[in-house]
């Protein structure tokens, strides 16, 4: 994983995501998920592009099921966008990088 990506967990989610002053983009994924593997390079590129302005990271739903359950994640990959602790946007599936970037720009 790129150095600019944050690895979120059940334990860190509240402090890293919900209490963050920055826009936070969270990719819900699992190692066995093919579409998740296709989305990862796009997430990594966006993390580099928006480094310092947006916190972008991933949470493995196999290892951290509490947060996935709390947000009703039923399909992966799912990307949720949080601003001031509130979910402001979501994308499901292997979406285009431009769609993710557009959602980031809209919520900055």
XYZ file of N, CA and C in Angstrom:
324
model
N 0.838 -1.189 0.000
C 0.000 0.000 0.000
C 0.877 1.244 0.000
N 0.444 2.264 -0.654
C 1.199 3.510 -0.727
C 1.323 4.139 0.658
N 2.410 4.862 0.855
C 2.663 5.481 2.152
C 1.652 6.547 2.531
N 0.912 7.080 1.564
C -0.040 8.141 1.864
C -1.412 7.602 2.266
N -1.608 6.292 2.158
C -2.878 5.685 2.558
C -2.863 5.395 4.052
N -3.998 5.619 4.696
C -4.161 5.279 6.101
C -4.860 3.929 6.187
N -4.433 3.094 7.105
C -5.097 1.810 7.343
C -6.019 2.011 8.543
N -7.317 2.060 8.291
C -8.281 2.264 9.362
C -8.630 0.931 10.018
N -9.103 0.987 11.264
C -9.510 -0.215 11.994
C -10.756 0.107 12.814
N -11.367 -0.934 13.372
C -12.493 -0.715 14.270
C -12.078 0.208 15.417
N -10.880 -0.022 15.953
C -10.397 0.731 17.112
C -10.088 2.193 16.780
N -9.600 2.447 15.568
C -9.169 3.812 15.227
C -10.218 4.605 14.459
N -11.306 3.969 14.057
C -12.246 4.607 13.136
C -12.815 5.915 13.681
N -13.222 5.905 14.935
C -13.818 7.127 15.494
C -12.824 8.281 15.495
N -11.606 8.044 15.984
C -10.624 9.133 16.044
C -10.086 9.509 14.665
N -9.819 8.508 13.805
C -9.233 8.778 12.485
C -10.233 9.327 11.468
N -11.480 8.922 11.589
C -12.470 9.276 10.570
C -13.529 10.239 11.117
N -14.254 9.797 12.113
C -15.404 10.572 12.581
C -15.015 11.879 13.273
N -13.836 11.922 13.882
C -13.401 13.145 14.578
C -12.361 13.927 13.790
N -12.150 13.573 12.548
C -11.150 14.258 11.718
C -11.660 15.623 11.259
N -10.741 16.583 11.199
C -11.070 17.907 10.668
C -11.056 17.920 9.147
N -10.435 16.908 8.550
C -10.323 16.819 7.093
C -11.456 15.971 6.524
N -11.666 16.113 5.229
C -12.502 15.167 4.500
C -11.785 13.823 4.570
N -12.542 12.750 4.843
C -11.954 11.414 4.940
C -12.660 10.493 3.950
N -11.864 9.786 3.150
C -12.377 8.829 2.176
C -11.962 7.442 2.640
N -12.958 6.558 2.813
C -12.699 5.221 3.346
C -13.118 4.169 2.323
N -12.163 3.342 1.919
C -12.404 2.236 1.002
C -12.603 0.967 1.830
N -13.825 0.430 1.822
C -14.123 -0.834 2.494
C -13.798 -1.956 1.507
N -12.928 -2.882 1.892
C -12.418 -3.893 0.969
C -12.125 -5.198 1.708
N -11.756 -6.223 0.951
C -11.286 -7.499 1.487
C -10.267 -8.079 0.505
N -9.294 -8.825 1.014
C -8.231 -9.363 0.152
C -8.720 -10.307 -0.941
N -9.834 -10.984 -0.741
C -10.355 -11.944 -1.712
C -11.224 -11.300 -2.796
N -11.456 -10.012 -2.698
C -12.383 -9.296 -3.583
C -11.664 -8.788 -4.842
N -12.012 -9.365 -5.998
C -11.400 -8.954 -7.265
C -11.605 -7.488 -7.604
N -12.850 -6.980 -7.578
C -13.067 -5.557 -7.871
C -12.326 -4.630 -6.899
N -12.136 -5.088 -5.656
C -11.386 -4.279 -4.680
C -9.944 -4.101 -5.145
N -9.373 -5.184 -5.690
C -7.991 -5.123 -6.175
C -7.870 -4.169 -7.359
N -8.909 -4.092 -8.183
C -8.896 -3.169 -9.320
C -9.043 -1.720 -8.867
N -9.742 -1.506 -7.764
C -9.966 -0.144 -7.259
C -8.743 0.402 -6.517
N -7.968 -0.482 -5.897
C -6.848 -0.049 -5.053
C -5.890 0.928 -5.730
N -5.424 0.700 -6.959
C -4.505 1.673 -7.573
C -5.115 3.068 -7.713
N -6.416 3.134 -7.960
C -7.089 4.434 -8.076
C -7.105 5.140 -6.725
N -7.384 4.384 -5.670
C -7.400 4.940 -4.314
C -6.004 5.438 -3.943
N -4.979 4.650 -4.281
C -3.600 5.040 -3.996
C -3.214 6.323 -4.732
N -3.600 6.438 -6.005
C -3.301 7.649 -6.785
C -3.983 8.871 -6.180
N -5.235 8.707 -5.770
C -5.952 9.827 -5.158
C -5.331 10.226 -3.823
N -4.849 9.244 -3.067
C -4.192 9.542 -1.791
C -2.945 10.393 -2.016
N -2.217 10.110 -3.073
C -1.033 10.911 -3.386
C -1.423 12.292 -3.888
N -2.423 12.344 -4.751
C -2.871 13.623 -5.312
C -3.375 14.573 -4.232
N -4.110 14.041 -3.282
C -4.744 14.880 -2.258
C -4.033 14.832 -0.905
N -2.792 14.352 -0.884
C -2.033 14.257 0.365
C -1.992 15.609 1.069
N -2.292 15.595 2.364
C -2.285 16.825 3.146
C -3.621 17.555 3.147
N -4.471 17.260 2.175
C -5.771 17.939 2.089
C -6.934 17.017 2.416
N -6.766 15.725 2.108
C -7.811 14.731 2.328
C -7.152 13.496 2.921
N -7.781 12.923 3.943
C -7.284 11.665 4.510
C -7.971 10.534 3.754
N -7.176 9.691 3.113
C -7.709 8.588 2.316
C -7.115 7.293 2.838
N -7.988 6.308 3.038
C -7.495 5.045 3.548
C -8.436 3.901 3.271
N -8.056 2.742 3.804
C -8.783 1.506 3.557
C -9.087 0.834 4.884
N -10.168 0.056 4.890
C -10.470 -0.774 6.047
C -10.863 -2.159 5.543
N -10.143 -3.162 6.027
C -10.368 -4.548 5.642
C -11.583 -5.057 6.422
N -12.674 -5.349 5.725
C -13.913 -5.737 6.407
C -13.841 -7.124 7.033
N -12.903 -7.964 6.593
C -12.730 -9.271 7.223
C -12.120 -9.116 8.619
N -11.205 -8.164 8.751
C -10.516 -7.944 10.024
C -11.264 -6.966 10.928
N -12.057 -6.086 10.335
C -12.726 -5.022 11.094
C -14.207 -4.991 10.726
N -14.946 -5.941 11.262
C -16.351 -6.120 10.895
C -17.296 -5.147 11.596
N -16.882 -4.598 12.721
C -17.755 -3.702 13.482
C -18.132 -2.459 12.668
N -17.136 -1.779 12.126
C -17.398 -0.553 11.357
C -18.208 -0.866 10.110
N -17.868 -1.950 9.423
C -18.618 -2.336 8.223
C -20.080 -2.568 8.580
N -20.333 -3.220 9.710
C -21.706 -3.458 10.161
C -22.408 -2.169 10.542
N -21.689 -1.284 11.219
C -22.273 -0.004 11.648
C -22.764 0.816 10.460
N -22.063 0.724 9.337
C -22.422 1.521 8.163
C -23.164 0.710 7.099
N -23.570 -0.495 7.440
C -24.402 -1.292 6.540
C -23.720 -1.681 5.243
N -22.433 -1.941 5.304
C -21.699 -2.321 4.096
C -22.109 -3.739 3.706
N -22.769 -3.859 2.564
C -23.223 -5.181 2.110
C -22.551 -5.604 0.809
N -21.900 -4.681 0.127
C -21.167 -4.971 -1.107
C -19.810 -4.292 -1.011
N -18.808 -4.945 -1.558
C -17.500 -4.299 -1.622
C -16.969 -4.394 -3.041
N -16.157 -3.449 -3.464
C -15.720 -2.312 -2.674
C -16.832 -1.272 -2.515
N -16.853 -0.652 -1.348
C -17.697 0.510 -1.093
C -16.774 1.601 -0.585
N -16.922 2.802 -1.124
C -16.120 3.940 -0.695
C -17.075 4.959 -0.073
N -16.813 5.287 1.195
C -17.620 6.279 1.891
C -16.796 7.534 2.128
N -17.454 8.674 2.037
C -16.820 9.978 2.225
C -17.411 10.600 3.490
N -16.547 11.030 4.401
C -16.981 11.611 5.674
C -16.444 13.028 5.812
N -17.320 13.929 6.236
C -16.938 15.311 6.486
C -17.516 15.691 7.841
N -16.636 16.094 8.747
C -17.044 16.461 10.107
C -17.884 15.365 10.758
N -17.474 14.117 10.559
C -18.126 12.993 11.197
C -19.389 12.491 10.526
N -19.809 13.146 9.451
C -21.030 12.751 8.756
C -20.710 12.149 7.398
N -21.432 11.105 7.033
C -21.265 10.528 5.704
C -21.903 11.473 4.695
N -21.113 11.914 3.721
C -21.597 12.892 2.750
C -21.713 12.327 1.334
N -21.129 11.149 1.099
C -21.184 10.575 -0.250
C -20.774 9.111 -0.160
N -21.220 8.313 -1.125
C -20.777 6.925 -1.189
C -20.736 6.461 -2.635
N -19.854 5.512 -2.900
C -19.723 4.878 -4.209
C -19.593 3.381 -3.970
N -20.270 2.582 -4.781
C -20.198 1.131 -4.644
C -19.671 0.544 -5.946
N -18.723 -0.384 -5.811
C -18.164 -1.052 -6.977
C -16.850 -0.444 -7.423
N -16.321 -0.975 -8.507
C -15.057 -0.509 -9.072
C -15.329 0.723 -9.934
N -15.543 1.853 -9.265
C -15.907 3.087 -9.953
C -14.680 3.739 -10.589
N -14.937 4.654 -11.504
C -13.859 5.362 -12.181
C -13.168 6.326 -11.213
N -11.882 6.512 -11.419
C -11.114 7.448 -10.603
C -11.712 8.853 -10.700
N -12.198 9.217 -11.876
C -12.772 10.555 -12.065
C -14.018 10.759 -11.205
N -14.796 9.693 -11.005
C -15.985 9.794 -10.154
C -15.587 10.026 -8.698
N -14.559 9.336 -8.248
C -14.064 9.523 -6.888
C -13.486 10.926 -6.707
N -12.685 11.372 -7.686
C -12.093 12.704 -7.618
C -13.167 13.787 -7.601
N -14.210 13.602 -8.383
C -15.306 14.564 -8.424
C -15.993 14.664 -7.072
N -16.206 13.523 -6.421
C -16.826 13.522 -5.092
C -15.928 14.196 -4.074
N -14.625 13.993 -4.191
C -13.673 14.667 -3.282
C -13.764 16.169 -3.477
N -13.673 16.621 -4.732
C -13.698 18.059 -5.020
C -14.997 18.708 -4.525
N -16.098 18.019 -4.716
C -17.408 18.539 -4.301
C -17.489 18.739 -2.796
N -16.774 17.908 -2.036
C -16.864 17.942 -0.587
C -15.686 18.597 0.135
N -14.745 19.105 -0.632
C -13.601 19.798 0.015
C -14.040 21.104 0.644
